[in-house]
Short mmCIF file of C-alpha atoms in Angstrom, two decimals:
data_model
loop_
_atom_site.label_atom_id
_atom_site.label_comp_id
_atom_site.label_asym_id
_atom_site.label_seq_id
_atom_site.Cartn_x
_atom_site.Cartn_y
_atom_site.Cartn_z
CA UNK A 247 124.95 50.64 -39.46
CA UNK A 248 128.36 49.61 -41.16
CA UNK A 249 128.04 46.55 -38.15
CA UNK A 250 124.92 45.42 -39.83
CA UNK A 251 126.30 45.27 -43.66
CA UNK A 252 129.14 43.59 -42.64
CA UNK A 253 126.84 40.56 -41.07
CA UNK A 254 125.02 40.57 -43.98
CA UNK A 255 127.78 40.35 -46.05
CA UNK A 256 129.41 37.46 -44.05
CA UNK A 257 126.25 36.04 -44.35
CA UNK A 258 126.11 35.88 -48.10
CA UNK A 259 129.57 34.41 -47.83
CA UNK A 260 129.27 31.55 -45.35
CA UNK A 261 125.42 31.10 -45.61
CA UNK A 262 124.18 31.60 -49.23
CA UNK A 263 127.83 30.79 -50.76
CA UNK A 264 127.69 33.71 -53.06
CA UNK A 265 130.01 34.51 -55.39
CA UNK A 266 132.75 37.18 -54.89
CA UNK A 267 131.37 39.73 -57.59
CA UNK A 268 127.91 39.14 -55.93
CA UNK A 269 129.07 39.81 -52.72
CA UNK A 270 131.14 43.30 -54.23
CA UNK A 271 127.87 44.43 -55.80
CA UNK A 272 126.05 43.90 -52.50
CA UNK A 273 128.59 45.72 -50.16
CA UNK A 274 128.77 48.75 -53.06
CA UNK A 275 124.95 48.98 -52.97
CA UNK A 276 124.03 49.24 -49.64
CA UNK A 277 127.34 51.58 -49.04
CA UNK A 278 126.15 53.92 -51.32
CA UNK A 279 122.72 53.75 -49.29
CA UNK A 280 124.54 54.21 -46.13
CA UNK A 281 126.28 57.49 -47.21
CA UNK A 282 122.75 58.84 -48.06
CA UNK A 283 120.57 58.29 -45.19
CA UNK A 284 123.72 59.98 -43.05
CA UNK A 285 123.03 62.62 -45.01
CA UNK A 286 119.36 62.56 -44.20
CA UNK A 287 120.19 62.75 -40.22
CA UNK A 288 119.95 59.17 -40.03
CA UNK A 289 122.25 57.09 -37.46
CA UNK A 290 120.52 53.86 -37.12
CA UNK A 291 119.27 50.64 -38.75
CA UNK A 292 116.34 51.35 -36.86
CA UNK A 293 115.21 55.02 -37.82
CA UNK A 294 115.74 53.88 -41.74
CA UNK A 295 111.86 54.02 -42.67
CA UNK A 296 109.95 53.70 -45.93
CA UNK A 297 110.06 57.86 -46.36
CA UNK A 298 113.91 57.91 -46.53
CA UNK A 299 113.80 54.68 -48.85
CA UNK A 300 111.71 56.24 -51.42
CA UNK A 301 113.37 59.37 -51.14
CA UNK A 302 116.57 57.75 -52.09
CA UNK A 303 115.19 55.94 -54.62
CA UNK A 304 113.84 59.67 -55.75
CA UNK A 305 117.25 61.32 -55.42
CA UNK A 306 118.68 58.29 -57.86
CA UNK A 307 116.61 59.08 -60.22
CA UNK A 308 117.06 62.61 -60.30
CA UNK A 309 121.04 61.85 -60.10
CA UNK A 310 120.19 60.30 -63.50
CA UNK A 311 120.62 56.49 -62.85
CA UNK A 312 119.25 53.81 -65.36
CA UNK A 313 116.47 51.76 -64.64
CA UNK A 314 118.27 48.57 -64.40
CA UNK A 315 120.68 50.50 -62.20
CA UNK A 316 118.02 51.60 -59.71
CA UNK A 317 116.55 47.72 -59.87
CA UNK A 318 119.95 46.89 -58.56
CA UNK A 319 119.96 48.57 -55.79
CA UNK A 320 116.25 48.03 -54.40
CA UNK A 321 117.07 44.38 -55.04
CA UNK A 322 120.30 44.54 -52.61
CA UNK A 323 117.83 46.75 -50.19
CA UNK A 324 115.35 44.23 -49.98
CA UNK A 325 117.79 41.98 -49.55
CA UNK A 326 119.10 43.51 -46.58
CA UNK A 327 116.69 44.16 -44.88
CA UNK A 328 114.69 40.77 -45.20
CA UNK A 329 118.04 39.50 -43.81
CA UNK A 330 117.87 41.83 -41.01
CA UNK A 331 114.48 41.00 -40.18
CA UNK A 332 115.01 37.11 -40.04
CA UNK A 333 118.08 37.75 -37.86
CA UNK A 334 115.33 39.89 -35.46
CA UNK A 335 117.73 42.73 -36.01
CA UNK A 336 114.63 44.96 -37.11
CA UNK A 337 111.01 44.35 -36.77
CA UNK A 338 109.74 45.61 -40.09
CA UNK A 339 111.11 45.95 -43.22
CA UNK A 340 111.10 49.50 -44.40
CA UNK A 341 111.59 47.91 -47.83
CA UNK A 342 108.45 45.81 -48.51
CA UNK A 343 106.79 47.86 -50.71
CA UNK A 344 109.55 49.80 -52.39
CA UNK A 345 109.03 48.72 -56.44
CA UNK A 346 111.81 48.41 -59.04
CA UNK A 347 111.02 50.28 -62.25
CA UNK A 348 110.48 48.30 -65.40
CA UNK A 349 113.58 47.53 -67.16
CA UNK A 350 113.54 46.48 -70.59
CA UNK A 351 114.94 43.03 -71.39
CA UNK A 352 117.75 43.94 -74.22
CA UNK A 353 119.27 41.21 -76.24
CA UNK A 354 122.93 40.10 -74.92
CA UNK A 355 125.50 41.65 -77.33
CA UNK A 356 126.85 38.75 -79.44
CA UNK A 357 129.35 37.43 -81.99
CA UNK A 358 127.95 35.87 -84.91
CA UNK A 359 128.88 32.47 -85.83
CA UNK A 360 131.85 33.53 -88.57
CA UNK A 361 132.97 36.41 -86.32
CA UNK A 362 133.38 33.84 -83.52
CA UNK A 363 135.57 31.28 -86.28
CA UNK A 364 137.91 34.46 -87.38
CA UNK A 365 138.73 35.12 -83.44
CA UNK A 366 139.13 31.59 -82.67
CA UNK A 367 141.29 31.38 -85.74
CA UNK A 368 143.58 34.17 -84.60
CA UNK A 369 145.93 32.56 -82.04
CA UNK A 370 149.18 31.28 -84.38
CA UNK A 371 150.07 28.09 -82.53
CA UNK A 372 154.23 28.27 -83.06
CA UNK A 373 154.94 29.06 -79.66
CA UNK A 374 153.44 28.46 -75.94
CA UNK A 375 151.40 31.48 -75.56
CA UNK A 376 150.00 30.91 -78.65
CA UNK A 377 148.80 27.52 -77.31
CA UNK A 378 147.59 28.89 -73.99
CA UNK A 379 145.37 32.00 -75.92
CA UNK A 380 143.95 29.42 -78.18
CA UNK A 381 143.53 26.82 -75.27
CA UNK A 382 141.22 29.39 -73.28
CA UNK A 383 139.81 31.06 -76.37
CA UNK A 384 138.28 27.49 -77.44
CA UNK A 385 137.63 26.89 -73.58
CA UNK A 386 135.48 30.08 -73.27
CA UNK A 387 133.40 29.75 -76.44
CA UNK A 388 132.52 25.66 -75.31
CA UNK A 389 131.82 26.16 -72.17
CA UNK A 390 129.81 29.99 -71.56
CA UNK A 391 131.89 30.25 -68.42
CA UNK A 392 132.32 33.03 -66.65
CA UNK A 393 136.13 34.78 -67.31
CA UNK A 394 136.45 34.93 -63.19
CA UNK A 395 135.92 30.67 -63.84
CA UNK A 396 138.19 30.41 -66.41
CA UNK A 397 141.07 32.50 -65.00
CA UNK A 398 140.60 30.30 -61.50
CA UNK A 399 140.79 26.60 -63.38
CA UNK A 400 143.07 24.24 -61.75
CA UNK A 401 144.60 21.56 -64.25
CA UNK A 402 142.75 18.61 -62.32
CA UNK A 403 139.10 20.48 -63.03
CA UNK A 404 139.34 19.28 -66.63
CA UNK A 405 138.98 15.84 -67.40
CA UNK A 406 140.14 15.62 -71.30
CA UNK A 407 138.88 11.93 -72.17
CA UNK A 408 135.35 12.39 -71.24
CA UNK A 409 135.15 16.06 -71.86
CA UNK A 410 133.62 17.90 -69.08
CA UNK A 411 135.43 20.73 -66.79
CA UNK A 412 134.65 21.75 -63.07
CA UNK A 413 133.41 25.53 -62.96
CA UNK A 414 133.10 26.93 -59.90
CA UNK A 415 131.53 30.22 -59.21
CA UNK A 416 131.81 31.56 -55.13
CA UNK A 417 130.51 28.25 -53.35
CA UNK A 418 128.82 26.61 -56.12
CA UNK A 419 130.29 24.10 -58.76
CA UNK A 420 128.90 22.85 -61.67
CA UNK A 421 130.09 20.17 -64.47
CA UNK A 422 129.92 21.54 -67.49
CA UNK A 423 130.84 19.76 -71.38
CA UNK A 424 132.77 20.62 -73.87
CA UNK A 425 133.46 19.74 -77.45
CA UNK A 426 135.87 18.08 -79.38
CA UNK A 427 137.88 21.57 -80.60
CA UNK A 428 138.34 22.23 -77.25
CA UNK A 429 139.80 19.53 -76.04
CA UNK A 430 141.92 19.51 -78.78
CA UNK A 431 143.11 22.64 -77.93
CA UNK A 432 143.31 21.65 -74.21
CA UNK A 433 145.37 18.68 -75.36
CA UNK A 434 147.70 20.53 -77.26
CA UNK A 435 148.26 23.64 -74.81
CA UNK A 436 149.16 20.54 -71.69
CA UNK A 437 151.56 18.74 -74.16
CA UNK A 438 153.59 21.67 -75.86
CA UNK A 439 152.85 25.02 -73.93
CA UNK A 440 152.26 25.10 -70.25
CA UNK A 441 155.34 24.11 -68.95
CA UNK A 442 157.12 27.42 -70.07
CA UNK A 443 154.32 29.38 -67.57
CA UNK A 444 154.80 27.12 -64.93
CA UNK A 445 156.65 28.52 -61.55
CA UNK A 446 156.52 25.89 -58.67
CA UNK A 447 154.01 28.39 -55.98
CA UNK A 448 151.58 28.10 -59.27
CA UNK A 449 151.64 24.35 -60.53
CA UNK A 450 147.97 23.53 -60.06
CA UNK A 451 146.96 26.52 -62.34
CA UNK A 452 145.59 25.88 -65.41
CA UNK A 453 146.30 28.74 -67.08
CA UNK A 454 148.94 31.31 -66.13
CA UNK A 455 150.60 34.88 -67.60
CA UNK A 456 153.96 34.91 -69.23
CA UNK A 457 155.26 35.56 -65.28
CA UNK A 458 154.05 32.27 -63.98
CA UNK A 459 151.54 34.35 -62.28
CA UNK A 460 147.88 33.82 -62.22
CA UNK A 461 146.24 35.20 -65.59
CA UNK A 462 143.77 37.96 -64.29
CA UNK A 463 140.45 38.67 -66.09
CA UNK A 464 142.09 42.41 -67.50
CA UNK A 465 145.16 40.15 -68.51
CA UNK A 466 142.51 37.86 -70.83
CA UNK A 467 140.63 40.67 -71.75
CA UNK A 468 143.73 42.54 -73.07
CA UNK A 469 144.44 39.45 -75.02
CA UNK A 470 140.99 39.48 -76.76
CA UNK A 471 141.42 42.81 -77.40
CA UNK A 472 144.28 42.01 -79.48
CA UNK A 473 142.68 38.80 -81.17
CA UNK A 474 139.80 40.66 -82.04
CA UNK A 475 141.39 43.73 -83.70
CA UNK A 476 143.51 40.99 -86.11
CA UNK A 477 140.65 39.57 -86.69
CA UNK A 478 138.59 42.97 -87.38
CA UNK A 479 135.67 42.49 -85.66
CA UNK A 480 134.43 46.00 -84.91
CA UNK A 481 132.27 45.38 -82.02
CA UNK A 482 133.14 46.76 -78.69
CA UNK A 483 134.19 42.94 -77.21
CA UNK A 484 134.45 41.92 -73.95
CA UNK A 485 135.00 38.54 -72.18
CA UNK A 486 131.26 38.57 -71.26
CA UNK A 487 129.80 38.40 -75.34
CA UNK A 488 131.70 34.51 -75.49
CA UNK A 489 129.12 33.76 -72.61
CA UNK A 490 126.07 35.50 -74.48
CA UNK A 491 127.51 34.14 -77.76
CA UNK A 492 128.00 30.20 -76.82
CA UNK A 493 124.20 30.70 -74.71
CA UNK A 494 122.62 32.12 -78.54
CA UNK A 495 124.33 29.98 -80.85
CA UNK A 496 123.25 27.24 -78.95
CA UNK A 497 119.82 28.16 -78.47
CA UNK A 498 119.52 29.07 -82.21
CA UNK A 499 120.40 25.27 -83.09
CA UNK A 500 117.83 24.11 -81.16
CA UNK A 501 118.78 23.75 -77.48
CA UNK A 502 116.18 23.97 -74.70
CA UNK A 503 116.74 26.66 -72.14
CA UNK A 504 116.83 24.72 -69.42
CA UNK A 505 120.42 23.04 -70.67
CA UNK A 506 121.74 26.15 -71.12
CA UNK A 507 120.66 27.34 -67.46
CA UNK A 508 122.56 24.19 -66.17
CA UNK A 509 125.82 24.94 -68.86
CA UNK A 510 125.82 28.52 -67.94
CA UNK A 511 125.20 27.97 -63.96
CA UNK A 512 121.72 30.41 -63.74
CA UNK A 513 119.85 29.70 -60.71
CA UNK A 514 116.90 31.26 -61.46
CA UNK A 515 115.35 30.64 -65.34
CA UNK A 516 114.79 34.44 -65.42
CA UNK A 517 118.15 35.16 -66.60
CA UNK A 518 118.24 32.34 -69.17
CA UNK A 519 114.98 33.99 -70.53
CA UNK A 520 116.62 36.70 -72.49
CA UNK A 521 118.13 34.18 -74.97
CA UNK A 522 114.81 32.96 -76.11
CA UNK A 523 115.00 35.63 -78.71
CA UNK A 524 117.60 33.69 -80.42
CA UNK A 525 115.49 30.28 -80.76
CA UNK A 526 114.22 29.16 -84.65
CA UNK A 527 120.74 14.14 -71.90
CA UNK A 528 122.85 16.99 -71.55
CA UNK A 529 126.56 15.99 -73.32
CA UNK A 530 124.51 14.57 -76.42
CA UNK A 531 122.40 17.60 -76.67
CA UNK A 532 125.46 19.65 -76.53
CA UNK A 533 127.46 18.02 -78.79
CA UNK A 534 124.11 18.47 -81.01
CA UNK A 535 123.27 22.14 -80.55
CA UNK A 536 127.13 23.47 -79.91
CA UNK A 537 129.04 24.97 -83.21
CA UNK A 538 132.09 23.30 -82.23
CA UNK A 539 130.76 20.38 -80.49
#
C-alpha cells in the first residue's frame, strides 16, 4: 500500500505541480490512514472498502479530532483514491460517498490597520539587518505572500521600477504588485544592507540570515516574534495573520474578491470567500484598495 501513496504523491509533484506543504499534508494523511487499516487486518489497496473508511472516520472522531481536521483527511482520501481509480489501480472508489462534517467558516485572525503600522514601524534602520527585517516586513504586508514565498525570493523575482514580484508556490507562479513603501524598503535593503548577508553559494537570494544562509520560515517567524513584542501587540502572531491581514484590509477598502484570489494565488474562490466578512485593472486597484499602496 506504501507503493501506491508514493505514486500518488509523485503524481501531485510532476502532474498537478503541487506545492511542497500540499504534498506533506497529503503523504501525513493518508499515512496516518495506512497505519489504521493495518490495524484492521487490512494488507491491500484492494480489500480497503467503504466499512473500514467509515470506521476510521468513526475512530477519529472518537480520538477527538476537529471537524476541519477530519475534512482534511476525507479530502486527501478522496483524493487518493479517485487517483487510483483513473490510474485503473482499483475499480471502485471505496471513498465516494464518505461525507466531510460541516466545518464552520471562522474569520482569519488579523492585525488591525494601526497594529500593522506599530510592527512595520519596529525595524530601526541603522544597520543591515535592520534593513533586511524591514525589507521583508513591508514585502509581506504588500504582497499576502506566503512566508515559504518570501523566504525562497531570488533578487531577479522583483522588479523595483514597475513594482511587481514573482511568487512562486510548488509549480505555480504568479505576478503579484506591490506598493510604493515597499519598494522603498526593497530599494533601501539592495543599496545599504544585503551585501553584509551575502556568501558567494547564496548570491541569487533575496533575503538571507546573519550566516549567509537561507532565512527559514522559524528564522522570520522568530523575528516577528520579536517585532511584535516591541511593538506590544498581544495577539498570538504568526507569519500567516500578514496574509489574512493584507487579504482584509484590502477587502475592507473596497477590493473585489476576485483580485485578491489572483494577489493571494487561491485557485479555487472558496478560500477567498472567508474574507467577505471584512467588505463595507489589477495594479490600479491595488494601489487603490492597499494601506500602503
Amino acid at each position: 500500500m506504501d507503493s501506491e501513496v508514493q505514486c500518488f504523491v509523485l503524481y501531485l509533484q510532476d502532474v498537478k505541480k503541487a506545492s511542497q506543504n500540499t504534498i506533506m499534508s497529503y503523504h501525513s494523511d493518508l499515512t496516518k490512514m495506512l497505519i489504521y487499516v493495518r490495524q484492521q487486518g487490512v494488507e491491500s489497496i484492494e480489500a480497503i472498502n467503504p466499512t473500514v473508511l467509515n470506521s476510521y472516520i468513526l475512530y477519529l472522531e472518537r480520538s477527538g479530532k476537529s471537524a476541519a481536521t477530519i475534512s482534511r483527511y476525507i479530502a486527501s482520501m478522496k483524493a487518493f483514491f479517485e487517483y487510483l481509480v483513473r490510474e485503473h489501480r482499483i475499480q471502485e472508489d471505496p471513498s465516494f460517498r464518505l461525507k466531510a462534517p460541516k466545518v464552520e467558516k471562522k474569520i482569519p485572525g488579523i492585525l488591525t490597520i494601526q497594529e500593522m503600522e506599530y510592527l512595520l514601524e519596529q525595524p530601526v534602520l541603522d544597520s543591515p539587518k535592520g534593513y533586511r527585517d524591514k525589507a521583508m516586513l513591508e514585502l509581506l504586508y504588500a504582497t499576502g505572500m506566503r512566508v515559504s514565498e518570501l523566504v525562497h525570493l531570488q533578487c531577479d523575482d522583483v522588479n523595483l521600477r514597475f513594482g511587481w514580484v514573482v511568487c512562486r508556490d510548488g509549480g505555480r507562479e504568479r505576478m503579484v504588485p506591490f506598493g510604493a513603501k515597499a519598494g522603498k524598503a526593497l530599494m533601501d535593503y539592495l543599496e545599504k544592507g544585503r551585501e553584509a548577508f551575502l556568501k558567494k553559494e547564496n548570491r541569487g537570494l533575496l533575503f538571507l540570515n546573519c550566516s549567509g544562509a537561507p532565512m527559514s520560515r522559524q528564522g522570520f517567524w522568530k523575528i516577528l516574534k520579536t517585532y511584535a513584542l516591541k511593538a506590544g501587540i498581544e495577539k498570538d502572531i504568526t507569519p500567516r495573520m500578514f496574509r489574512h491581514s493584507c487579504a482584509a484590509h484590502m477587502v475592507a477598502n473596497g477590493a473585489e474578491l476576485h483580485t485578491i484570489q489572483e494577489i493571494l494565488g487561491h485557485t479555487d474562490m472558496t478560500a477567498t470567500q472567508v474574507y467577505a466578512g471584512f467588505q463595507p485593472g489589477m495594479k490600479k486597484e491595488y494601489s487603490k484598495v492597499h494601506p500602503r499602496g
